[in-house]
One Martini backbone bead per residue (centre of mass of N, CA, C, O) as a GRO file, in nm:
protein
  174
    1MET     BB    1  10.360   7.864  16.955
    2ASP     BB    2  10.150   7.824  16.658
    3ASP     BB    3  10.271   7.719  16.341
    4GLY     BB    4  10.090   7.479  16.197
    5PHE     BB    5  10.212   7.184  16.171
    6GLY     BB    6  10.228   7.009  16.415
    7GLU     BB    7  10.242   6.656  16.414
    8ARG     BB    8  10.443   6.387  16.364
    9ASP     BB    9  10.470   6.127  16.283
   10GLY     BB   10  10.702   5.856  16.419
   11GLY     BB   11  10.797   5.702  16.183
   12ASP     BB   12  11.068   5.671  15.980
   13ALA     BB   13  10.919   5.695  15.723
   14VAL     BB   14  10.942   5.954  15.515
   15ASP     BB   15  10.721   6.224  15.450
   16ASP     BB   16  10.597   6.395  15.205
   17GLU     BB   17  10.366   6.531  15.249
   18TRP     BB   18  10.386   6.628  15.548
   19LEU     BB   19  10.606   6.819  15.446
   20LEU     BB   20  10.482   6.987  15.208
   21ARG     BB   21  10.250   7.108  15.414
   22ARG     BB   22  10.466   7.275  15.544
   23ALA     BB   23  10.540   7.452  15.292
   24PHE     BB   24  10.246   7.567  15.288
   25THR     BB   25  10.235   7.704  15.557
   26LEU     BB   26  10.508   7.899  15.437
   27ALA     BB   27  10.321   7.993  15.194
   28ARG     BB   28  10.099   8.144  15.412
   29LEU     BB   29  10.337   8.338  15.578
   30ALA     BB   30  10.409   8.470  15.304
   31ARG     BB   31  10.165   8.606  15.287
   32ARG     BB   32  10.075   8.736  15.566
   33ASN     BB   33  10.361   8.921  15.530
   34GLY     BB   34  10.370   9.026  15.209
   35ASP     BB   35  10.421   8.811  15.026
   36HIS     BB   36  10.487   8.531  14.815
   37PRO     BB   37  10.301   8.233  14.780
   38PHE     BB   38  10.601   8.060  14.894
   39GLY     BB   39  10.743   7.756  14.978
   40ALA     BB   40  11.019   7.571  15.181
   41LEU     BB   41  11.223   7.297  15.236
   42LEU     BB   42  11.458   7.123  15.423
   43ALA     BB   43  11.537   6.761  15.425
   44GLY     BB   44  11.683   6.485  15.520
   45PRO     BB   45  11.707   6.151  15.482
   46ASP     BB   46  11.536   6.164  15.812
   47GLY     BB   47  11.324   6.399  15.765
   48LYS     BB   48  11.445   6.656  15.891
   49VAL     BB   49  11.436   7.017  15.916
   50LEU     BB   50  11.674   7.234  15.821
   51ILE     BB   51  11.513   7.415  15.667
   52GLU     BB   52  11.339   7.754  15.613
   53GLN     BB   53  11.142   7.906  15.376
   54THR     BB   54  11.034   8.209  15.242
   55ASN     BB   55  10.938   8.442  15.060
   56GLY     BB   56  11.125   8.749  14.946
   57PHE     BB   57  11.027   8.969  14.771
   58SER     BB   58  10.960   9.206  15.013
   59SER     BB   59  11.149   9.102  15.232
   60GLU     BB   60  11.397   9.219  15.025
   61GLY     BB   61  11.322   9.467  14.858
   62GLY     BB   62  11.215   9.302  14.543
   63ASP     BB   63  11.308   9.059  14.496
   64MET     BB   64  11.302   8.827  14.216
   65THR     BB   65  11.516   8.609  14.355
   66ALA     BB   66  11.366   8.540  14.638
   67HIS     BB   67  11.304   8.225  14.591
   68ALA     BB   68  11.273   7.992  14.848
   69GLU     BB   69  11.449   7.774  14.703
   70ARG     BB   70  11.694   8.011  14.648
   71LEU     BB   71  11.749   8.049  14.955
   72VAL     BB   72  11.787   7.732  15.049
   73ALA     BB   73  12.010   7.643  14.842
   74THR     BB   74  12.208   7.852  14.968
   75ARG     BB   75  12.210   7.775  15.259
   76ALA     BB   76  12.312   7.482  15.202
   77SER     BB   77  12.587   7.572  15.068
   78LYS     BB   78  12.717   7.713  15.301
   79THR     BB   79  12.663   7.463  15.557
   80LEU     BB   80  12.614   7.183  15.371
   81PRO     BB   81  12.776   6.916  15.259
   82ARG     BB   82  12.733   6.808  14.948
   83ALA     BB   83  12.710   6.496  15.005
   84PHE     BB   84  12.454   6.532  15.219
   85LEU     BB   85  12.283   6.690  14.998
   86ALA     BB   86  12.249   6.420  14.816
   87GLU     BB   87  12.019   6.314  15.054
   88CYS     BB   88  11.851   6.525  14.997
   89THR     BB   89  11.490   6.738  15.049
   90LEU     BB   90  11.314   6.970  14.872
   91TYR     BB   91  11.024   7.150  14.944
   92SER     BB   92  10.752   7.273  14.782
   93SER     BB   93  10.480   7.467  14.704
   94ALA     BB   94  10.628   7.458  14.375
   95GLU     BB   95  10.759   7.458  14.104
   96PRO     BB   96  11.072   7.505  14.025
   97CYS     BB   97  11.224   7.684  13.838
   98ALA     BB   98  11.490   7.766  13.660
   99MET     BB   99  11.670   7.922  13.884
  100CYS     BB  100  11.603   7.698  14.120
  101ALA     BB  101  11.712   7.475  13.961
  102GLY     BB  102  11.994   7.551  13.925
  103ALA     BB  103  12.060   7.582  14.222
  104ILE     BB  104  11.990   7.318  14.337
  105TYR     BB  105  12.207   7.150  14.160
  106TRP     BB  106  12.453   7.325  14.259
  107ALA     BB  107  12.428   7.256  14.538
  108GLY     BB  108  12.342   6.909  14.552
  109ILE     BB  109  12.036   6.833  14.545
  110GLY     BB  110  11.889   6.524  14.567
  111ARG     BB  111  11.561   6.652  14.555
  112VAL     BB  112  11.199   6.698  14.474
  113VAL     BB  113  10.926   6.844  14.609
  114TYR     BB  114  10.615   6.908  14.440
  115GLY     BB  115  10.310   7.070  14.429
  116GLN     BB  116  10.277   7.291  14.188
  117SER     BB  117  10.289   7.343  13.857
  118GLU     BB  118  10.389   7.563  13.676
  119ARG     BB  119  10.185   7.585  13.463
  120GLY     BB  120   9.938   7.604  13.681
  121LEU     BB  121  10.065   7.883  13.772
  122LYS     BB  122  10.057   8.012  13.517
  123ALA     BB  123   9.749   8.056  13.492
  124MET     BB  124   9.667   8.181  13.698
  125THR     BB  125   9.899   8.451  13.684
  126GLY     BB  126   9.944   8.522  13.438
  127ASN     BB  127  10.104   8.811  13.330
  128HIS     BB  128  10.263   8.909  13.600
  129ALA     BB  129  10.532   9.077  13.703
  130GLU     BB  130  10.605   8.913  13.964
  131ASN     BB  131  10.526   8.659  13.753
  132PRO     BB  132  10.732   8.550  13.532
  133THR     BB  133  10.651   8.245  13.374
  134LEU     BB  134  10.787   7.956  13.291
  135ASP     BB  135  10.752   7.697  13.049
  136LEU     BB  136  11.002   7.498  13.237
  137PRO     BB  137  11.055   7.220  13.388
  138CYS     BB  138  11.253   7.083  13.645
  139ARG     BB  139  11.321   6.842  13.445
  140ALA     BB  140  11.450   6.984  13.207
  141VAL     BB  141  11.693   7.117  13.384
  142PHE     BB  142  11.804   6.882  13.512
  143ALA     BB  143  11.847   6.705  13.208
  144MET     BB  144  12.107   6.903  13.149
  145GLY     BB  145  12.285   6.768  13.349
  146GLN     BB  146  12.551   6.561  13.528
  147ARG     BB  147  12.309   6.498  13.701
  148GLU     BB  148  12.100   6.396  13.948
  149VAL     BB  149  11.733   6.502  14.021
  150ALA     BB  150  11.508   6.400  14.170
  151VAL     BB  151  11.109   6.368  14.104
  152VAL     BB  152  10.836   6.508  14.272
  153GLY     BB  153  10.570   6.557  14.062
  154PRO     BB  154  10.297   6.661  14.109
  155MET     BB  155  10.160   6.724  14.453
  156LEU     BB  156   9.910   6.862  14.613
  157GLU     BB  157   9.812   7.062  14.366
  158ALA     BB  158   9.506   7.167  14.471
  159GLU     BB  159   9.614   7.254  14.762
  160ALA     BB  160   9.838   7.447  14.611
  161ALA     BB  161   9.669   7.623  14.474
  162GLU     BB  162   9.528   7.753  14.720
  163LEU     BB  163   9.762   7.957  14.763
  164GLN     BB  164   9.696   8.165  14.504
  165ARG     BB  165   9.383   8.215  14.520
  166ASP     BB  166   9.366   8.567  14.451
  167PHE     BB  167   9.624   8.706  14.501
  168TRP     BB  168   9.683   8.823  14.175
  169ALA     BB  169   9.438   8.977  14.094
  170GLY     BB  170   9.501   9.180  14.380
  171ARG     BB  171   9.721   9.265  14.243
  172HIS     BB  172   9.955   9.560  14.175
  173GLU     BB  173  10.122   9.696  13.908
  174ASP     BB  174  10.379   9.897  13.846
   0.00000   0.00000   0.00000
């Protein structure tokens, strides 16, 4: 099956843009499957993809906490050693919200790369009941912790914003 990810260049350097675009592909998959258009993955220090996750709002029975980033952090903390997670990077189609940033922090993940900013997402979604966005950047959450989490983003923000275009306006609020 063609997953739309393509092949990665053969170099040794970790390719943040390639891995972030892979998270974008997961977001498109989430949307096709009836979930909110968000995707995230965890890559090891060598760039090898370890965990992939789409948003789980609909597939998890309307669970408002089933964000792709939180689900990645939970899976990672259950299966991978903390010392190893400190060397890993979570790639997300959108900036992790406060809840997801907390999960990333407590799981011990050392680095985050994201596409669309939380503020940019809030501007697109408005006051939608299924996405009550907080204007609280993940950097602010991480800054309050006792250990550093490196953050890169927004990156490829216009491309990331396209994942959300027309999705929220067409969703009926219950």
